[in-house]
Coordinates of N, CA and C (backbone and C1' of nucleotides) in Angstrom, one line a residue:
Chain A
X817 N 159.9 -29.8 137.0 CA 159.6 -30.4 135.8 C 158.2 -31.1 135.9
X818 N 157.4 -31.3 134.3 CA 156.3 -31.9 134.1 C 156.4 -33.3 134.6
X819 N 156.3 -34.2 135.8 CA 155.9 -35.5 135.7 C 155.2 -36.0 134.9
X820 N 154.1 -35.5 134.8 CA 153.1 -36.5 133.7 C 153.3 -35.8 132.3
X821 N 153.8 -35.8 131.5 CA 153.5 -35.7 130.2 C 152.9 -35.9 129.3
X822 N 152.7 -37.7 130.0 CA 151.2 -38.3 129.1 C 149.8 -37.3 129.7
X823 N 149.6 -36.4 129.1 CA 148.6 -35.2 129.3 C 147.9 -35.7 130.6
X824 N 147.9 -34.8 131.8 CA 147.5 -35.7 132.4 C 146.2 -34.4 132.7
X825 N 146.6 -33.0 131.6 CA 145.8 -31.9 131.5 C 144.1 -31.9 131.1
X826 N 143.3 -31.2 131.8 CA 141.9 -30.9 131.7 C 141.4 -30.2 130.2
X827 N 142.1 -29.4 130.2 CA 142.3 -28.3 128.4 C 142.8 -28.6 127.6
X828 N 142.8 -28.8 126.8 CA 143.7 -28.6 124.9 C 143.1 -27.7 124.1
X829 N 143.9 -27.2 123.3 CA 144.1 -26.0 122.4 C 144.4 -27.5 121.2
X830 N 143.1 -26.9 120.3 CA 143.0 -28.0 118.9 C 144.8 -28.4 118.1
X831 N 145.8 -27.5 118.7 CA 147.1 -27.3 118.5 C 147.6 -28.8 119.0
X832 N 146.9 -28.3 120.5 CA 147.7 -29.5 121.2 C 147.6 -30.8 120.5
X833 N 146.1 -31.4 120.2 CA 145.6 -32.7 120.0 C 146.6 -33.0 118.8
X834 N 146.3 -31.9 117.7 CA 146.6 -32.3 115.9 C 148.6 -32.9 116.7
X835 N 149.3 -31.8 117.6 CA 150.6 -31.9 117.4 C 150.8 -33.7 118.1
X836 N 149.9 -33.9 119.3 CA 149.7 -34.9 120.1 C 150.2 -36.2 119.0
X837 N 148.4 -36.3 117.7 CA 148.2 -37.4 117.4 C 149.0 -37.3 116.3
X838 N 149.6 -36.2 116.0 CA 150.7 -35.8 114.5 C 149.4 -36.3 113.3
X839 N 148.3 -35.1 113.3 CA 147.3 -34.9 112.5 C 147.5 -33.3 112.3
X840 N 146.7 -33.0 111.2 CA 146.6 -31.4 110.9 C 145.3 -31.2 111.8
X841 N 145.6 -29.7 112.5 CA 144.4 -29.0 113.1 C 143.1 -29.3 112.3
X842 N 143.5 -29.0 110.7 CA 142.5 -29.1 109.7 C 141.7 -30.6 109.4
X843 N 142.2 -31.7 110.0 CA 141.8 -32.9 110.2 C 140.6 -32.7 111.2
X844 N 140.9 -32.1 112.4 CA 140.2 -32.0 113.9 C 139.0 -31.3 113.1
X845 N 139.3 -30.2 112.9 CA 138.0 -28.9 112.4 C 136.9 -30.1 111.1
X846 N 137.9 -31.1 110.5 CA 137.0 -31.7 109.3 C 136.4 -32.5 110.4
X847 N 136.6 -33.6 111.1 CA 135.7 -34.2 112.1 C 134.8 -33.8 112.7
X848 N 134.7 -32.5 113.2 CA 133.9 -32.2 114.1 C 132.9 -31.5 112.4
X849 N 133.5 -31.0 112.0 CA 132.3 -30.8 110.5 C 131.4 -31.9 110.2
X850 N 132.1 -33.1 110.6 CA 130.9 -34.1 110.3 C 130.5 -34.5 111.6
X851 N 130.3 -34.0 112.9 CA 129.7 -34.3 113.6 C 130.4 -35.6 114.6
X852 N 131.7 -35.9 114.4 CA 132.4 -37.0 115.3 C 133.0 -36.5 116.8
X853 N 133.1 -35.2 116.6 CA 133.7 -34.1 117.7 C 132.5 -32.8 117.6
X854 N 132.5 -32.9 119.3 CA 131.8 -31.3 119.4 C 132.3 -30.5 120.5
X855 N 133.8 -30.4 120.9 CA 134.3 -29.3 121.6 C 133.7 -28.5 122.1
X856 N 133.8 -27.8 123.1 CA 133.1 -26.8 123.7 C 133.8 -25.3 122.5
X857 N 132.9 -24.4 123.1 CA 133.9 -23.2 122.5 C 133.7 -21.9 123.8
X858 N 135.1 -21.4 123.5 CA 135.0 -19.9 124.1 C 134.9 -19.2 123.4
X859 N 134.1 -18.7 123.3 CA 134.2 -17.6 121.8 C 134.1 -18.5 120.6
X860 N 135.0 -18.0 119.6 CA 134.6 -19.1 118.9 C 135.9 -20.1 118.6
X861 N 136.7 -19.9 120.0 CA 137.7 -20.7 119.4 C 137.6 -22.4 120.5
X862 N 137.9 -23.2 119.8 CA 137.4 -24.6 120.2 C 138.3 -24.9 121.6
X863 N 137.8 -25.6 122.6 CA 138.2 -25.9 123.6 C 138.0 -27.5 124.1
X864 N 139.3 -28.6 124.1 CA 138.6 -29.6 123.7 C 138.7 -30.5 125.7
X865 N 138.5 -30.8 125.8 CA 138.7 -31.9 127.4 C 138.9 -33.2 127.2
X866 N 139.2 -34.0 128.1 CA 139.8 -35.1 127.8 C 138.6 -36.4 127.3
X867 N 137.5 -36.1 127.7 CA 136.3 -37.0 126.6 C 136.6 -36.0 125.3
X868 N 136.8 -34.8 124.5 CA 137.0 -35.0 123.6 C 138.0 -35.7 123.2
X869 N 139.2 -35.6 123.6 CA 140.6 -36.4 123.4 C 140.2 -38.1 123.2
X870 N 139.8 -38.3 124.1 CA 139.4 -40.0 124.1 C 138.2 -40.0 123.1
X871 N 137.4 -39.6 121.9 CA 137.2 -39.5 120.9 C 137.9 -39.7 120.1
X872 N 138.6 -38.3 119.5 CA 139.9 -38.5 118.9 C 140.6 -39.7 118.9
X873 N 140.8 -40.3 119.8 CA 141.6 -41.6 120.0 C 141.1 -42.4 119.4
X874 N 139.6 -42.7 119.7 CA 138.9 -43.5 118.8 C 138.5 -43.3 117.5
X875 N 138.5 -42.3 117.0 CA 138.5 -41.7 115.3 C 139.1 -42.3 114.8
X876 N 140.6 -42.4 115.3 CA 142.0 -42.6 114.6 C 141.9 -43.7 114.7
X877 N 141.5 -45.0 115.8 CA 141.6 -46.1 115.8 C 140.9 -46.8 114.7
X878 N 139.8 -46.4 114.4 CA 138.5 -46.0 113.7 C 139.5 -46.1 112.3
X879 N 140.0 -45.3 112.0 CA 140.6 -45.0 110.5 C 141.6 -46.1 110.6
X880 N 142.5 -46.5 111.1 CA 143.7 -47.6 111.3 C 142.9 -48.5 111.0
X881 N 142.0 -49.0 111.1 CA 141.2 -50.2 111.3 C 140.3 -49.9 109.6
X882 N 140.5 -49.0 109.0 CA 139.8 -48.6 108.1 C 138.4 -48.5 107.9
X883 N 137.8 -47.6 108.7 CA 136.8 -47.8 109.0 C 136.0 -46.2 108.1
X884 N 135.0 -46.2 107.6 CA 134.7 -44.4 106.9 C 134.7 -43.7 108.6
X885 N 134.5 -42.7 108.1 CA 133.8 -41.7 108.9 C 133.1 -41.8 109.8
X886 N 132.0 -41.9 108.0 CA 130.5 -42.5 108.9 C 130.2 -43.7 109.6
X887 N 131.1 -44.8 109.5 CA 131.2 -45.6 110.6 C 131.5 -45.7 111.8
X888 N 132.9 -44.4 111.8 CA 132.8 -44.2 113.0 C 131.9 -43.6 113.6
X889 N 131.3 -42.4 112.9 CA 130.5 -41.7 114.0 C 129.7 -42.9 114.3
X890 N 129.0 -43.7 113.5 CA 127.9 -44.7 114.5 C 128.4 -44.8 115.6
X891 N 129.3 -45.2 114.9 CA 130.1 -46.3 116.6 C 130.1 -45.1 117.6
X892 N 130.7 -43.8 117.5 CA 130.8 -43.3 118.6 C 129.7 -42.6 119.6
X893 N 128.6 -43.1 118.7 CA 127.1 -42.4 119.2 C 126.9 -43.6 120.5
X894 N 126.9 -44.6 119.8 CA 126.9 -45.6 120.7 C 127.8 -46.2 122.2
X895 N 128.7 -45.3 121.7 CA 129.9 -45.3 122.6 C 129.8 -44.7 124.0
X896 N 128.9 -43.5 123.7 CA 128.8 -42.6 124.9 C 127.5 -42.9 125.4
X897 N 126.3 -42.6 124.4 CA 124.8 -43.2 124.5 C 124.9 -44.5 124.9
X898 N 123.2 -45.0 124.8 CA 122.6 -46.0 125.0 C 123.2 -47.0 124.6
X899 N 124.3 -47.7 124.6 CA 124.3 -48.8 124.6 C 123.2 -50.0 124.7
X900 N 123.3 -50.6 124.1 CA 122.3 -52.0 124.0 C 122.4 -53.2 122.8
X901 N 121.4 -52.2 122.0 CA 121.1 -52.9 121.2 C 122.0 -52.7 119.7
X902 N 122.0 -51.3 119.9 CA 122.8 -50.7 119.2 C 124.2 -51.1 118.9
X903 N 125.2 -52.0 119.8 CA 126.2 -52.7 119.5 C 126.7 -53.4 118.5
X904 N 125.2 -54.4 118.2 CA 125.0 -55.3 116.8 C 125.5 -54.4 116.1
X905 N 124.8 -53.2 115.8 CA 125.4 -52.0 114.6 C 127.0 -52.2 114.4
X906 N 127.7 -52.2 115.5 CA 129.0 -52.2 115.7 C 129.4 -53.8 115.3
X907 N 128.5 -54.8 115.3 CA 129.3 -56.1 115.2 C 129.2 -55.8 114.0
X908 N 128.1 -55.4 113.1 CA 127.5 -55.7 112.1 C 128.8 -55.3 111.3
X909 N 129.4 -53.7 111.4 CA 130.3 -53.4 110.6 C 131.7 -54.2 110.8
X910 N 131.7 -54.5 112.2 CA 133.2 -55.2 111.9 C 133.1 -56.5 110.9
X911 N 132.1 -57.0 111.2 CA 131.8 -58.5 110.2 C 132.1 -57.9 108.9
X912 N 131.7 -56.7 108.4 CA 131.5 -56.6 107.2 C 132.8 -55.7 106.8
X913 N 133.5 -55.5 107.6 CA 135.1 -55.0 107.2 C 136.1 -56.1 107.5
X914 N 135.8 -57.2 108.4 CA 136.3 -58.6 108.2 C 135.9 -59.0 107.3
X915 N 135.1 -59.0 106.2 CA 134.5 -60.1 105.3 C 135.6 -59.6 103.9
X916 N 135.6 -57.7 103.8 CA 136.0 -56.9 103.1 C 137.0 -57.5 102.8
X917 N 137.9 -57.1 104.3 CA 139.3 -57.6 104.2 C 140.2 -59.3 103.8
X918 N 138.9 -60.2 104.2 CA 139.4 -61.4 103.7 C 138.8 -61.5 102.0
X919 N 138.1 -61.0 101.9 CA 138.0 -61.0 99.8 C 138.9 -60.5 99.6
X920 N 139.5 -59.7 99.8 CA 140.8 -58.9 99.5 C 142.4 -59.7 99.4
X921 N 142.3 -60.5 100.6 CA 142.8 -61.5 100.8 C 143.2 -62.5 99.9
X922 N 142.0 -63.5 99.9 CA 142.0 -63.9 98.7 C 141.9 -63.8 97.4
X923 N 140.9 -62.8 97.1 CA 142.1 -62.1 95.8 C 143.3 -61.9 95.4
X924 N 143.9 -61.6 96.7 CA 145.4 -61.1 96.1 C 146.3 -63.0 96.5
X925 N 145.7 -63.5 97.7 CA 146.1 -65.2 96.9 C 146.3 -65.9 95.6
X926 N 144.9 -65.8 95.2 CA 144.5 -65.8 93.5 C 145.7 -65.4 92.8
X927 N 146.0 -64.2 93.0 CA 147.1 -63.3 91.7 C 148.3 -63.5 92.5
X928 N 148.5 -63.9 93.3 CA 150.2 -64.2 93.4 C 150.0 -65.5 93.2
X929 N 149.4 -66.4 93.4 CA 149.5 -68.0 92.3 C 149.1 -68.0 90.9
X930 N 148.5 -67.0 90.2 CA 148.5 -66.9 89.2 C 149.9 -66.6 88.4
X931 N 150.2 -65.5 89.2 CA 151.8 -64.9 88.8 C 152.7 -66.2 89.5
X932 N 152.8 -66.8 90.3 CA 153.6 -68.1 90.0 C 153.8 -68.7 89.5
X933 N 152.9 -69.3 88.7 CA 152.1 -70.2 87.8 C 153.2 -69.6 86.2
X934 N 153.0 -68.5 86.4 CA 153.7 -67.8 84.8 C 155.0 -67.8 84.8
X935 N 155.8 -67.6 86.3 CA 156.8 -67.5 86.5 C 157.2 -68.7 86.5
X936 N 157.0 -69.8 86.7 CA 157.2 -71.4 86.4 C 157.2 -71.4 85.4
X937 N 156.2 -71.2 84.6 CA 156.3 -71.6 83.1 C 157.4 -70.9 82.3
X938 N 157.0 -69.6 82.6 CA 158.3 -69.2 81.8 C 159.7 -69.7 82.4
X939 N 160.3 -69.9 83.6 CA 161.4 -69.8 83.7 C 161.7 -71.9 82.9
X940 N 160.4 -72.2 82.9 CA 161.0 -73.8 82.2 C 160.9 -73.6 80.8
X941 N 160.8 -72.6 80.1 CA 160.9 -72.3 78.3 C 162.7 -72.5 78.3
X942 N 163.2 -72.7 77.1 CA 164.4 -72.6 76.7 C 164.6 -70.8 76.6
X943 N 165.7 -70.6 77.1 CA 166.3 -69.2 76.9 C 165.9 -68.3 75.8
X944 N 164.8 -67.5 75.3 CA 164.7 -66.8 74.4 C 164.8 -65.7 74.3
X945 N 165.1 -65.3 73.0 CA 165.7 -64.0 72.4 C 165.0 -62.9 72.9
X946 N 165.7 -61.7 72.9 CA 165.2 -60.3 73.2 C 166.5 -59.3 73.2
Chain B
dA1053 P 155.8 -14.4 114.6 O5' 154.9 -14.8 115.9 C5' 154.3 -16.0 115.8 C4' 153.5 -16.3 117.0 C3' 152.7 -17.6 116.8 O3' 152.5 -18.3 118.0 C1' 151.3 -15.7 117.1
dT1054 P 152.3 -19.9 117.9 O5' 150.7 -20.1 118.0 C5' 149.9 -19.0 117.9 C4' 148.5 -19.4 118.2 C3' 147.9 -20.6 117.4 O3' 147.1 -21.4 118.2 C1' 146.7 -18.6 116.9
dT1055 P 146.4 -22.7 117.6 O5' 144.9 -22.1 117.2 C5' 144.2 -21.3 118.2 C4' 142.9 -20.9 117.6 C3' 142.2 -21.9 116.7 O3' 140.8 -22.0 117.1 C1' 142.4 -19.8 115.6
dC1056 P 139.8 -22.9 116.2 O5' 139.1 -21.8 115.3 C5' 138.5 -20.7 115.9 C4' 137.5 -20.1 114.9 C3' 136.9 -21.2 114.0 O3' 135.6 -21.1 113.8 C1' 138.1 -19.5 112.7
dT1057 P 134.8 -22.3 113.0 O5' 134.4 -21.5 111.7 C5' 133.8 -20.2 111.7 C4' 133.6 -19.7 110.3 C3' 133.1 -20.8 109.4 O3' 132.1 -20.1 108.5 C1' 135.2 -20.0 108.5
dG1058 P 131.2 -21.0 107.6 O5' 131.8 -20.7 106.2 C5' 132.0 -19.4 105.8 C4' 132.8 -19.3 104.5 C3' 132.3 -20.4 103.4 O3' 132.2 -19.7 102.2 C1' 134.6 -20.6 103.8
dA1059 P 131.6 -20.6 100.9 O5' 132.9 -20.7 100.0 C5' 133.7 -19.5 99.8 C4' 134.9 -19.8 99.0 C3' 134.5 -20.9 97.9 O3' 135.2 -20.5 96.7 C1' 136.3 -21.7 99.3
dC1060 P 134.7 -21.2 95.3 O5' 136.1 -21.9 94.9 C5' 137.3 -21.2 94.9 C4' 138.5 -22.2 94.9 C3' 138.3 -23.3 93.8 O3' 139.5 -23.5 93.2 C1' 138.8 -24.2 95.9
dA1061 P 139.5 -24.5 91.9 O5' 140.6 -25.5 92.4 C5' 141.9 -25.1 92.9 C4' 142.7 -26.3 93.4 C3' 142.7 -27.5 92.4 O3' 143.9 -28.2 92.6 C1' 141.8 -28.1 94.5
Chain C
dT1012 P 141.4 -37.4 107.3 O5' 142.2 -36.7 106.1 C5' 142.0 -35.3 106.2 C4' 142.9 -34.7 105.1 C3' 143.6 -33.4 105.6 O3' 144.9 -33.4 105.2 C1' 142.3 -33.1 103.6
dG1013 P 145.9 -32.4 105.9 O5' 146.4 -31.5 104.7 C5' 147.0 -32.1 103.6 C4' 147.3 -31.0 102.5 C3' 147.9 -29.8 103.1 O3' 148.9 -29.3 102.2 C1' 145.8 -29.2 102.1
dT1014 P 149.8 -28.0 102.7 O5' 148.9 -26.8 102.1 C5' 148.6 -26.8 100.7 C4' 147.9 -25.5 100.4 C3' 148.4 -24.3 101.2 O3' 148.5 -23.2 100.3 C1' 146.1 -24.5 101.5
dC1015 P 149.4 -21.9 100.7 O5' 148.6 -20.7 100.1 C5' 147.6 -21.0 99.1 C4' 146.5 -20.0 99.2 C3' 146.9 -18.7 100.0 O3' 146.4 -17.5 99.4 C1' 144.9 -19.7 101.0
dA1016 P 146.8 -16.1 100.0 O5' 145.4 -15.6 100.4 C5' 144.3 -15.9 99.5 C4' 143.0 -15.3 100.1 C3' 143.2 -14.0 100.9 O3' 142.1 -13.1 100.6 C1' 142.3 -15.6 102.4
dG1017 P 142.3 -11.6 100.9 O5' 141.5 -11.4 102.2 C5' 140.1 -11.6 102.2 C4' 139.6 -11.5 103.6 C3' 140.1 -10.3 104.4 O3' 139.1 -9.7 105.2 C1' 140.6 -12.2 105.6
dT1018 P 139.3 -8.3 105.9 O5' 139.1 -8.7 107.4 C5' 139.5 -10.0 107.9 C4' 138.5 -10.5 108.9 C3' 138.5 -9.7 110.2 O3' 137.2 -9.7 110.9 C1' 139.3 -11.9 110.6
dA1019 P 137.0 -8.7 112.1 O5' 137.3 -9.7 113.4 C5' 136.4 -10.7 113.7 C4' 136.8 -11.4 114.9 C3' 137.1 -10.5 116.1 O3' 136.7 -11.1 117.3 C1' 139.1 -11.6 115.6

DNA sequence: ATTCTGACA
DNA sequence: TGTCAGTA
């Protein structure tokens, strides 16, 4: 039997990853269309290794976190490259998808005290017709 | 069977 | 991104 399961393999077949991260192949092929993955190829069929995989991982982390695309790709240029200065770039967007996320926030505070507010009032009216 | 590219939704 | 087509 396989001991390691958690891939402990050098190869994947774009099969493996999509069935891995339970994504469509056609998700993998759109990433790398924009330049977030660049697989090796045999021919022309894609051949990915485990720094592609540990991309992938961060794509998806990248999207959970709701981040575009093109965010991630910054980040992942930075990720492999030159680090430095380039980071900021990376603080810069978390700040501004923390900022996103707290307007959001309070907005939706706003409208559930707003809707309280109605639901108090109405429920202190006398019983009316309908 | 599987994958690939391109096109359309 | 899903899906379909026509290949290799």
């Amino acid at each position: 039997m396989s001991p390691a399961t958690t891939e402990s393999r050098d190869l994947f077949a774009i099969a493996d990853l999509a069935k891995e991260f339970g994504i469509s192949t056609r998700a993998i092929r759109f990433y790398e269309s924009k330049g977030l993955l660049a697989p090796e190829r045999v021919g022309a069929t894609r051949v990915f290794r485990r720094r592609d995989r540990a991309r992938l991982i961060l794509i998806l982390r990248g999207k959970r976190l709701g981040f575009s695309l093109r965010d991630i790709s910054d980040y992942l240029s930075l990720y492999d490259a030159n680090r430095s200065q380039q980071v900021h770039l990376l603080i810069d967007k978390v700040d501004e998808r923390l900022a996103s996320l707290e307007r959001q926030r309070d907005d939706l505070e706003t409208t559930i005290n707003e809707l309280r507010e109605i639901k108090k009032l109405t429920s202190e009216q006398p019983a009316r017709s309908r």
